[in-house]
CSV table of C-alpha atoms in Angstrom, one decimal:
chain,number,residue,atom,x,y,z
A,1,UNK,CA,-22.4,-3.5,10.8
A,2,UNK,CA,-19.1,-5.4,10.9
A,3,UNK,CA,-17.6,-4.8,14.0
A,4,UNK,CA,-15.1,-7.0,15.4
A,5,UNK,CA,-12.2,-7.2,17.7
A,6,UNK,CA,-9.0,-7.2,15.8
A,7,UNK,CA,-5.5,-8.4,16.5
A,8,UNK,CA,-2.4,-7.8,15.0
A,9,UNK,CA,-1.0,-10.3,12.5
A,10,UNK,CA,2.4,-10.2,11.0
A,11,UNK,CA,4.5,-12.3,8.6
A,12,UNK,CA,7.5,-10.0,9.9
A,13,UNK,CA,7.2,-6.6,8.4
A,14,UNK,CA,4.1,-7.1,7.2
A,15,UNK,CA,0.3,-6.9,8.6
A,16,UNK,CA,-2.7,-9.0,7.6
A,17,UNK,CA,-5.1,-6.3,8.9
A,18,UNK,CA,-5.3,-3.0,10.2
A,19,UNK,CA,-7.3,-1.0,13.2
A,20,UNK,CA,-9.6,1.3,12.0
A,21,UNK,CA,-9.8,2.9,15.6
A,22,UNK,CA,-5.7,3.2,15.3
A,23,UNK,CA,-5.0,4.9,12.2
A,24,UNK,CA,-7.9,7.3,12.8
A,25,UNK,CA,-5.9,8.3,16.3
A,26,UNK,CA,-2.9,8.5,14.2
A,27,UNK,CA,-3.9,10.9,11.6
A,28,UNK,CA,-5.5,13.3,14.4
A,29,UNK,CA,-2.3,12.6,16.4
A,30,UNK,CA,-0.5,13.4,13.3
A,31,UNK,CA,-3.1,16.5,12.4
A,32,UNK,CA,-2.6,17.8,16.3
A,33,UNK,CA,1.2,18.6,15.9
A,34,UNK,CA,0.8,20.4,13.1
A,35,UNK,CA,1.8,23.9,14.2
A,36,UNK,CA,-1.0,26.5,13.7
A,37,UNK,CA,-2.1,27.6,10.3
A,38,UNK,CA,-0.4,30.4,8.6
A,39,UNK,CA,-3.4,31.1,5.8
A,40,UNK,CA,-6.4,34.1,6.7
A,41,UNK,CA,-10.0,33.5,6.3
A,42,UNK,CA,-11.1,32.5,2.7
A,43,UNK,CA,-10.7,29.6,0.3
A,44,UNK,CA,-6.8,28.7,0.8
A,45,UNK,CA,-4.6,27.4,-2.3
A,46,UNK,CA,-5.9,24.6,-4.2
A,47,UNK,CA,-3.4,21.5,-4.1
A,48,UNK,CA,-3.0,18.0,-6.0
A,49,UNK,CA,-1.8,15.4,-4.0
A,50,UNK,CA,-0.6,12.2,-5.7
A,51,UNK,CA,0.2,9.0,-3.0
A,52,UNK,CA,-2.3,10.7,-0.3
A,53,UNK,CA,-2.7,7.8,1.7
A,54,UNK,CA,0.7,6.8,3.5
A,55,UNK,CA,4.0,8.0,4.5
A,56,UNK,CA,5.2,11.5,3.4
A,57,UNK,CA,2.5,11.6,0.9
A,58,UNK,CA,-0.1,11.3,4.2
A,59,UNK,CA,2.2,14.0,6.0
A,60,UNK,CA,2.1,16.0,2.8
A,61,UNK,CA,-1.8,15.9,3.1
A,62,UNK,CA,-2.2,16.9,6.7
A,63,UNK,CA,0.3,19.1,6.8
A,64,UNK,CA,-0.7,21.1,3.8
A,65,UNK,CA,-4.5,20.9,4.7
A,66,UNK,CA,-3.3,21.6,8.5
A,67,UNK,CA,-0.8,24.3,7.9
A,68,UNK,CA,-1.1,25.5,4.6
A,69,UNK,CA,-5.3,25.7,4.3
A,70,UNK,CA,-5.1,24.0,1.2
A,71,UNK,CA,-8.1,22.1,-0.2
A,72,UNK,CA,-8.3,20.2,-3.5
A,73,UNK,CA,-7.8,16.3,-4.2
A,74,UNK,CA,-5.7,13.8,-2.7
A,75,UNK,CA,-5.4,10.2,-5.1
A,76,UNK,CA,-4.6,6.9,-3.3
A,77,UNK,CA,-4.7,3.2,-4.3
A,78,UNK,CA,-6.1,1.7,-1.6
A,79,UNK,CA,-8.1,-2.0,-0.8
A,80,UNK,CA,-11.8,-1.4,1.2
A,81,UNK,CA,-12.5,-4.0,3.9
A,82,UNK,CA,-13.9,-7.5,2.8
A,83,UNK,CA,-13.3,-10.6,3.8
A,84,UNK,CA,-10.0,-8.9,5.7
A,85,UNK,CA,-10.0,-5.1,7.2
A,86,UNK,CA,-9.2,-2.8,4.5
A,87,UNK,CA,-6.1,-1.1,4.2
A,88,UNK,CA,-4.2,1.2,6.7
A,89,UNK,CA,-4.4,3.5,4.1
A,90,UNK,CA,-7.9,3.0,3.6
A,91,UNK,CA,-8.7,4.0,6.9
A,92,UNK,CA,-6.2,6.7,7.5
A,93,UNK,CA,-7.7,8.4,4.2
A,94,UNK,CA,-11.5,8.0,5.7
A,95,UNK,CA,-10.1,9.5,8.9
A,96,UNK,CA,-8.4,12.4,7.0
A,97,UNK,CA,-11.3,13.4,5.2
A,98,UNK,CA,-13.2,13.7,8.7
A,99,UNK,CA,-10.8,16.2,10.1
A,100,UNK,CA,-10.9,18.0,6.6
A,101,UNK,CA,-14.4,18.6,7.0
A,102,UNK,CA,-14.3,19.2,10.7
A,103,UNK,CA,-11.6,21.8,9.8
A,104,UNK,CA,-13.8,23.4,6.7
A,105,UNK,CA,-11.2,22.3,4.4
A,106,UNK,CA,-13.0,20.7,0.8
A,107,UNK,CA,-10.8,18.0,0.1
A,108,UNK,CA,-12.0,15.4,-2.6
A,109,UNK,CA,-10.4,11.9,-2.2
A,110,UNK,CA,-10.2,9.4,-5.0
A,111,UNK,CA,-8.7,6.0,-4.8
A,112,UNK,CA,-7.4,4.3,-8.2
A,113,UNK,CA,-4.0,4.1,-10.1
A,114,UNK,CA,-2.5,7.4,-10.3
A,115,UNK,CA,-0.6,6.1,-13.5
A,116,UNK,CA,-3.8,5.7,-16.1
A,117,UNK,CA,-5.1,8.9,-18.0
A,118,UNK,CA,-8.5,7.8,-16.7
A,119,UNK,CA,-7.6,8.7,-13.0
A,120,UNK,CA,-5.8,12.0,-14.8
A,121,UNK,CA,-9.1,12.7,-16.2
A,122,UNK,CA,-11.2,12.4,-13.4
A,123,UNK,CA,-8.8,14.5,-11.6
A,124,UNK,CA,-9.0,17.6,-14.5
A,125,UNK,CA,-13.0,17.0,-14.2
A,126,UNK,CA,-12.9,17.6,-10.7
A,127,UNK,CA,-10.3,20.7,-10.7
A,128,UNK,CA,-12.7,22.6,-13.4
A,129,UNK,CA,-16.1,21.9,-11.9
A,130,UNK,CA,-15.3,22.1,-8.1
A,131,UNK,CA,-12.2,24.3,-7.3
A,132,UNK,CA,-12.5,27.0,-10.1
A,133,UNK,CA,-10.4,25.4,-12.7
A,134,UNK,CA,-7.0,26.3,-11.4
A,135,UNK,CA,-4.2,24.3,-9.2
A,136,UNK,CA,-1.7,25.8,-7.6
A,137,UNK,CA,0.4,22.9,-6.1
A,138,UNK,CA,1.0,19.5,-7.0
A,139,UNK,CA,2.9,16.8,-4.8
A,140,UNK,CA,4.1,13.7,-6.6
A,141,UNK,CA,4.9,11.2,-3.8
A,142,UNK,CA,4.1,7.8,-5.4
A,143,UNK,CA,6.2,4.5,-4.4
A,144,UNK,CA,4.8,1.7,-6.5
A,145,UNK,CA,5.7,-2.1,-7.5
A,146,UNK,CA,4.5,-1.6,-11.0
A,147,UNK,CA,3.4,0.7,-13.8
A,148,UNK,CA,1.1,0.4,-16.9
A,149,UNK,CA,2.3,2.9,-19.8
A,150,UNK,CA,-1.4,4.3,-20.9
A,151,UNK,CA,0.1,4.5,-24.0
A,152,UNK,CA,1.5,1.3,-25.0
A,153,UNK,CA,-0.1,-0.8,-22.1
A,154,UNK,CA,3.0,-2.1,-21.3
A,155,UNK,CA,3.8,-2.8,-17.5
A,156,UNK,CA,7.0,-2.0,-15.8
A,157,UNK,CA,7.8,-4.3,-12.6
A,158,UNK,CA,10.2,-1.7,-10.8
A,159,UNK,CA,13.3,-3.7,-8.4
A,160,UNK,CA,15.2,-3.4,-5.6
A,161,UNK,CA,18.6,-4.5,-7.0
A,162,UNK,CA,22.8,-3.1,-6.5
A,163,UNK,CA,24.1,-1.9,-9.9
A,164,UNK,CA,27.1,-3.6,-11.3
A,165,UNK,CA,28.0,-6.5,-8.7
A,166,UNK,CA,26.3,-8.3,-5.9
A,167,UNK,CA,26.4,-6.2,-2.5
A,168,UNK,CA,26.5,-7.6,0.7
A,169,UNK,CA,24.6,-5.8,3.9
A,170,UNK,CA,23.5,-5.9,7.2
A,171,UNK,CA,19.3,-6.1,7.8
A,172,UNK,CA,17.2,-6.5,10.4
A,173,UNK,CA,14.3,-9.4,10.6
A,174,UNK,CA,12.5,-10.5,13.4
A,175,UNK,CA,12.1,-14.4,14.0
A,176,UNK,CA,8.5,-15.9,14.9
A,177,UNK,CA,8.9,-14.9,18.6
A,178,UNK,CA,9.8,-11.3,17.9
A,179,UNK,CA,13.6,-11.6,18.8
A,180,UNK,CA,15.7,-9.1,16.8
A,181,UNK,CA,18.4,-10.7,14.7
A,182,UNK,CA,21.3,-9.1,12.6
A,183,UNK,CA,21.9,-10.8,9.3
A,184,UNK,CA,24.2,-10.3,6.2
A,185,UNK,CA,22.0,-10.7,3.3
A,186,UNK,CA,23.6,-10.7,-0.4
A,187,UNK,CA,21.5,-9.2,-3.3
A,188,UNK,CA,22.1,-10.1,-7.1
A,189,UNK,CA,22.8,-6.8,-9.3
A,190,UNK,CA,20.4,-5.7,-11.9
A,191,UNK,CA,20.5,-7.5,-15.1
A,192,UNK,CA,18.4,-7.4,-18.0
A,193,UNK,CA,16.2,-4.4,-18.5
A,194,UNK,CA,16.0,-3.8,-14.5
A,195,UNK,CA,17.0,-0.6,-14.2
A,196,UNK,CA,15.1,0.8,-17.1
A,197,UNK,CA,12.1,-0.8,-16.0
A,198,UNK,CA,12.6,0.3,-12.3
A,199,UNK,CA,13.1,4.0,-13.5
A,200,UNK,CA,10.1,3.6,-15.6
A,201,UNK,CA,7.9,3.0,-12.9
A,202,UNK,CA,9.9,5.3,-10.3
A,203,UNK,CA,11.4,7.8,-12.0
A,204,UNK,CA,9.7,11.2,-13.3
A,205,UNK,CA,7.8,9.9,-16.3
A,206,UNK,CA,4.8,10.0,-14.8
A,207,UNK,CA,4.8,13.3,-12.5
A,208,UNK,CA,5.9,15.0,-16.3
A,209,UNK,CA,2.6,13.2,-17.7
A,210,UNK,CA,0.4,14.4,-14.8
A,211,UNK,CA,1.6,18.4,-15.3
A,212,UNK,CA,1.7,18.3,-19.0
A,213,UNK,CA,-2.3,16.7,-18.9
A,214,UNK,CA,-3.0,19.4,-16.2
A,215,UNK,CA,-1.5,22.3,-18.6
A,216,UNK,CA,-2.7,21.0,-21.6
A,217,UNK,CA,-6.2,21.4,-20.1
A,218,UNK,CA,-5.4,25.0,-18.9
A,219,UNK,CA,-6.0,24.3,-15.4
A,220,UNK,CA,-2.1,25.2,-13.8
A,221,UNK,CA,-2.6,28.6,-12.0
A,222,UNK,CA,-0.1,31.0,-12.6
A,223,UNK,CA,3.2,30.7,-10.2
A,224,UNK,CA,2.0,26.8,-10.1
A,225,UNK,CA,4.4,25.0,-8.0
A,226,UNK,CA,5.3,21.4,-8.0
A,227,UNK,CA,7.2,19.5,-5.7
A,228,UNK,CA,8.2,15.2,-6.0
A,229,UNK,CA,9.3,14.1,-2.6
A,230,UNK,CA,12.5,11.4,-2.8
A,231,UNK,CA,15.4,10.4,-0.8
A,232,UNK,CA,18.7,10.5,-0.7
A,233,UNK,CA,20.3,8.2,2.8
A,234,UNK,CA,23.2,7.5,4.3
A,235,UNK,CA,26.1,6.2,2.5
A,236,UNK,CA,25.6,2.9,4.8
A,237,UNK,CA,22.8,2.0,2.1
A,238,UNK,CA,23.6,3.4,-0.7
A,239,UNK,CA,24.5,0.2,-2.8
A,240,UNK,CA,21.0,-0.5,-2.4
A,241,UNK,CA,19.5,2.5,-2.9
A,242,UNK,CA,21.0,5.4,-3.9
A,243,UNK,CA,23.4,3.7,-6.5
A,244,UNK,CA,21.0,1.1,-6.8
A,245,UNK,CA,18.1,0.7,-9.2
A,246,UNK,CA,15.8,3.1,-7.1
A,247,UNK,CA,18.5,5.2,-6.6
A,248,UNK,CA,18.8,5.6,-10.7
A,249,UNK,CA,15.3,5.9,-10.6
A,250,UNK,CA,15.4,9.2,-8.6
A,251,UNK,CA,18.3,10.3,-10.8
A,252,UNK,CA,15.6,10.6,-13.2
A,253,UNK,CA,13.0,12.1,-11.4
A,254,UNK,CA,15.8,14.7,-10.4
A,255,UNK,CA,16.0,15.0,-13.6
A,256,UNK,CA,12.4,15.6,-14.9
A,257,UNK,CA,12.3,18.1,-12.1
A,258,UNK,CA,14.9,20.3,-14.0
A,259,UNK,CA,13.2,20.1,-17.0
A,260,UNK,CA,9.5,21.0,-15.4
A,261,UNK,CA,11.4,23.8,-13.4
A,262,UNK,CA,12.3,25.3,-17.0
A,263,UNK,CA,9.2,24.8,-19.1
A,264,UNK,CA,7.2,25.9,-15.8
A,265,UNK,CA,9.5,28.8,-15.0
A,266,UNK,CA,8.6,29.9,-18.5
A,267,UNK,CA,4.7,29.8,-19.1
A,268,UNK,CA,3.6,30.3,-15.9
A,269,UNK,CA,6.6,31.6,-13.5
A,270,UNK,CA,5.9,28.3,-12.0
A,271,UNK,CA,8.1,26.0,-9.8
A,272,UNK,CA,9.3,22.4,-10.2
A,273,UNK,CA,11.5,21.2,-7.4
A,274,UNK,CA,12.3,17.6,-5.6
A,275,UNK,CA,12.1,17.4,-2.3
A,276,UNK,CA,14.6,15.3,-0.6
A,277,UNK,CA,13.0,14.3,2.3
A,278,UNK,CA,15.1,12.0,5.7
A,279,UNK,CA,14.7,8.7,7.1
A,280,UNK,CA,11.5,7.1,8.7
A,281,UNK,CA,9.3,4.1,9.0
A,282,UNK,CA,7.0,3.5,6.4
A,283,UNK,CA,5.4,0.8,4.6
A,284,UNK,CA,7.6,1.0,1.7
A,285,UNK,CA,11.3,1.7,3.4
A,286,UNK,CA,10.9,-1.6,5.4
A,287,UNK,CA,10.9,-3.9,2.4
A,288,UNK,CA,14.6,-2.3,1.4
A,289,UNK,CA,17.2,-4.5,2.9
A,290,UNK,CA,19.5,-2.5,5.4
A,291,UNK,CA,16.9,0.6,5.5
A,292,UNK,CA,15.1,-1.0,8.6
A,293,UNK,CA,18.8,-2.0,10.5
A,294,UNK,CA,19.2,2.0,9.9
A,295,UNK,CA,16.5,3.5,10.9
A,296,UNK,CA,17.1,1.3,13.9
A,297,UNK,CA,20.8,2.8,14.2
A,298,UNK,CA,19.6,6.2,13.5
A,299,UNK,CA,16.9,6.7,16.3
A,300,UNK,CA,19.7,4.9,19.1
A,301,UNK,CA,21.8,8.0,17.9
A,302,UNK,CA,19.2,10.5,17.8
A,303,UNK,CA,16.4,9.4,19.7
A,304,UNK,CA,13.2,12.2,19.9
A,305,UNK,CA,16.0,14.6,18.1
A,306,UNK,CA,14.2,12.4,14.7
A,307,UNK,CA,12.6,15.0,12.8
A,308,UNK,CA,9.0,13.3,12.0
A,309,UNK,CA,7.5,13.3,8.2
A,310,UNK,CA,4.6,15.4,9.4
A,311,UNK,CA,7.3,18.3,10.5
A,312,UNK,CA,9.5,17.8,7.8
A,313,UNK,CA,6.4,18.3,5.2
A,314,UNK,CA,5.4,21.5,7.3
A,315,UNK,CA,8.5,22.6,6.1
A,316,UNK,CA,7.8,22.0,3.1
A,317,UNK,CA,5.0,23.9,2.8
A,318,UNK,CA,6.0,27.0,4.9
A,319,UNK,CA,8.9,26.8,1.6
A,320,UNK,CA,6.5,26.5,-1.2
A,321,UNK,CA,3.8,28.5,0.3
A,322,UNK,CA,6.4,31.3,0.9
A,323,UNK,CA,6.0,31.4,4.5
A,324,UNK,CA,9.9,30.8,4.2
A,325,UNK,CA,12.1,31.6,1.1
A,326,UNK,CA,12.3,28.2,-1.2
A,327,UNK,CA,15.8,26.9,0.2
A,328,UNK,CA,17.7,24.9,-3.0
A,329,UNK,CA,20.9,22.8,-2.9
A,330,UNK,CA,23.1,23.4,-5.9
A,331,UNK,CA,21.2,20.6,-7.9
A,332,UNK,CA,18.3,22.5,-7.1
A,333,UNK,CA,16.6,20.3,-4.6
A,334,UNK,CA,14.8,21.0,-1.0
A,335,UNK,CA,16.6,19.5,1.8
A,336,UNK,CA,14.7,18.7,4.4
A,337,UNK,CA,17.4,15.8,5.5
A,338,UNK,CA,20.8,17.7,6.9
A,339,UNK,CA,19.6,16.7,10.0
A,340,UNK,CA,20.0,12.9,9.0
A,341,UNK,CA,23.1,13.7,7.1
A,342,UNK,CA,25.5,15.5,9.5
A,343,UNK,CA,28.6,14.0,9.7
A,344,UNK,CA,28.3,13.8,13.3
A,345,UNK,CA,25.1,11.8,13.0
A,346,UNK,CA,26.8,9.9,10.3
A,347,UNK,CA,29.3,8.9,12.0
A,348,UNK,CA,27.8,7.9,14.7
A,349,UNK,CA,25.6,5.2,13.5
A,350,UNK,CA,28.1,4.1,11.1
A,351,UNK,CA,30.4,2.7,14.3
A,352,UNK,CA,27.3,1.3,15.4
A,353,UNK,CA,26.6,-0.3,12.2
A,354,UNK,CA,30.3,-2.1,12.3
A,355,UNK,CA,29.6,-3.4,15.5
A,356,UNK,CA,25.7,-4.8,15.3
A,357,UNK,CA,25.1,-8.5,15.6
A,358,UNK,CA,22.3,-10.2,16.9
A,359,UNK,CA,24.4,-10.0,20.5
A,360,UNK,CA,24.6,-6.3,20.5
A,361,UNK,CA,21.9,-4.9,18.1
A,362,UNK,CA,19.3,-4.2,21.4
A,363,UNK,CA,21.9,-1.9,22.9
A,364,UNK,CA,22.6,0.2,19.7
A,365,UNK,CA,19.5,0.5,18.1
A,366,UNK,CA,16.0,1.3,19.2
A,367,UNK,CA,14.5,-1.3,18.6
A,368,UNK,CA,11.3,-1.1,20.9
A,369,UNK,CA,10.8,2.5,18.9
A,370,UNK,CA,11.1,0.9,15.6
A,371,UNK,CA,8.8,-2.0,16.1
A,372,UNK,CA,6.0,0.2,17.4
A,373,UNK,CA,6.5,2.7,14.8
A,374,UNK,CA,5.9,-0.8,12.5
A,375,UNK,CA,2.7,-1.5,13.9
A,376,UNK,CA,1.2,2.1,14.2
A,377,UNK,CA,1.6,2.0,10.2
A,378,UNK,CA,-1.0,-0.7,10.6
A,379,UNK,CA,-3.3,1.3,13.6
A,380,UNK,CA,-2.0,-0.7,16.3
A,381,UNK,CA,-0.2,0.3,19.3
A,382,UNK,CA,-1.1,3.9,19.4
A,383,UNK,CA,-2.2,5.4,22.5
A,384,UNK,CA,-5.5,5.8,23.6
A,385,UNK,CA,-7.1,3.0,21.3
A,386,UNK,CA,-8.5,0.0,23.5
A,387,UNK,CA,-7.6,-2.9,21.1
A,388,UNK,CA,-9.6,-5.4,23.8
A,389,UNK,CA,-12.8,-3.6,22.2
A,390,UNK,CA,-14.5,-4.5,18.8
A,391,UNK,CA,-14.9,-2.1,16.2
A,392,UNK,CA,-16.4,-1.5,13.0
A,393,UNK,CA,-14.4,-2.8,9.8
A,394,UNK,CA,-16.9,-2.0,7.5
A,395,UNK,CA,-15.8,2.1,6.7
A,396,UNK,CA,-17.0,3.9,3.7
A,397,UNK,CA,-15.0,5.5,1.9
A,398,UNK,CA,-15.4,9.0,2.0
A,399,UNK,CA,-17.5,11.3,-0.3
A,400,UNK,CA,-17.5,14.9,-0.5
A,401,UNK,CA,-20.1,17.3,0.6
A,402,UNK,CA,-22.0,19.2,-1.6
């Protein structure tokens, strides 16, 4: 036993540890406004879901297992507790597992790098002995520093980097005391081999390697569907993302969805589709400079009207599950961010953008929402957890029943 009482630590956006007790509250607070299930009795569809662990690839694992009945494998990269608690992720995976189970749903978890053929093949092993050899959905939602080419062994260092000239923005930081402050940061443009690195470890390469191994293996069902979930923003940061080296990146995988959509279309009347998903807090967004100013902006403007990932992946579903017709925009891409994207909305924040400072930013932005939605990433302030209380560190990760 390893139980301990555990307060939150945080080099600004950042956590040192994470509460167990927390992010299992979140995922069955997360798993709880899931709306019913639309699936009968039996085994539901059997579902491959890449980046299982944390935003919208967590929401894409409740939500499917919640909404859609699907069971199957979820694959995470994720640190168990040692010396420090392990990983939000680490928990929120052991506590998704739980409801799983509790919910008869078999759902295998594995934790490794999604990018080697050895996680690929454990993955194929899995989908032939335990679910019958045949997958119907895949859901590529990996946001990584880095990427090893199995092939060459090379490793891509992806950045977060303008294209073409420095860019100037807005962000958000908090000083030592917690205080918001509004500063103008300037980022140096991609140089070098940036961009294609940054595309080679966020772009499609990888979702086309994980369906070609799957097909080569025979194990796509017929009608197999496959969605990579992305993001588009607001033209506030698109220098930094959209035009940016990410931004290129998801060019690609835009791309590699067309071509998948084609090859799919034709040897299995399959599916291949991106999913453009809106703004939120997550672990990843709040390293982007600007994204976290925003998100700030966005939820002064909207407030509870913010559609949360967990809803927008239901969607999601309902579309590919065809509980709703599959909705494309022209470049053949599910939209799940008008919402974000109205003009109205747009506009909106964008006024309040010109006129945050430091002075101002606590009246135009919601900032009390944004900092707890920062700490609930990491299991803390979510209600109903008593954080006065020691718990146990020490969770296993989980195995599946027989």
């Amino acid at each position: 036993m390893s139980e301990r009482v555990i307060a939150p630590k945080n080099r600004g956006f950042l956590f040192l540890d994470s509460h167990p007790g927390g992010c299992r509250q979140l995922v069955d607070e997360m798993w709880q406004a899931v709306p019913a299930p639309v699936t009968g009795g039996g085994d539901g569809p059997v579902a491959l879901i890449i980046g299982s662990s944390a935003g919208y690839g967590l929401a894409a694992t409740i939500a499917g297992l919640a909404r859609a009945g699907v069971r199957g494998i979820g694959v995470c990269f994720e640190k168990s507790p040692a010396r420090r608690t392990g990983t939000a992720g680490w928990y929120r995976t052991a506590a998704t597992a739980q409801l799983a189970q509790q919910h008869g749903r078999d759902m295998v978890f594995l934790n490794g790098d999604a990018f080697s053929d050895a996680m690929k093949e454990q993955v194929a092993g899995l989908l032939a002995e335990r679910f019958g050899g045949r997958l119907d959905f895949l859901v590529y939602s990996v946001a990584a520093p880095r990427r090893t080419d199995p092939d060459t062994g090379d490793v891509y260092a992806s950045v977060l980097k303008p294209v073409g000239s420095p860019h100037t923005t807005k962000t958000l930081v908090f000083d030592e005391h917690g205080v918001p402050e509004v500063k103008e940061v300037t980022i140096a443009p991609a140089e070098g081999d940036d961009i294609e690195q940054t595309v080679a470890v966020m772009g499609g390469t990888d979702w086309e390697r994980w369906v070609t191994f799957l097909a080569n293996r025979s194990l796509l069902a017929d009608g197999f569907t496959t969605a990579a979930l992305s993001y588009i923003g607001s033209p506030l940061t698109a220098a930094i993302y959209r035009q940016g080296t990410i931004g290129t990146a998801k060019g690609h995988l835009e791309a590699t969805a067309r071509t998948l959509d084609e090859l799919l279309g034709k040897s299995l009347g399959g599916r291949a589709v991106t999913s453009v998903n809106a703004a939120a807090v997550t672990q990843s967004s709040t390293a982007i400079p600007g994204i976290a100013l925003y998100v700030g902006l966005l939820r002064g403007v909207l407030g509870s009207a913010m559609v949360a990932p967990v809803h927008q992946l239901v969607e999601l579903w309902d579309q590919l599950t065809g509980v709703r017709p599959l909705d494309l925009d022209a470049e053949g891409r599910v939209r799940l961010d008008t919402w974000e994207l109205a003009p109205a909305v747009q506009n909106a924040v964008a006024q309040r953008w010109s006129t945050a400072t430091s002075e101002t930013i606590t009246e135009l932005a919601d900032l009390d929402w944004f900092s707890e939605e920062v700490r609930r990433l990491y299991g803390f302030s979510v209600p109903g957890v008593d954080y006065t209380a020691a718990v146990e560190i020490d969770v296993p990760w989980p195995t599946p029943t027989a």
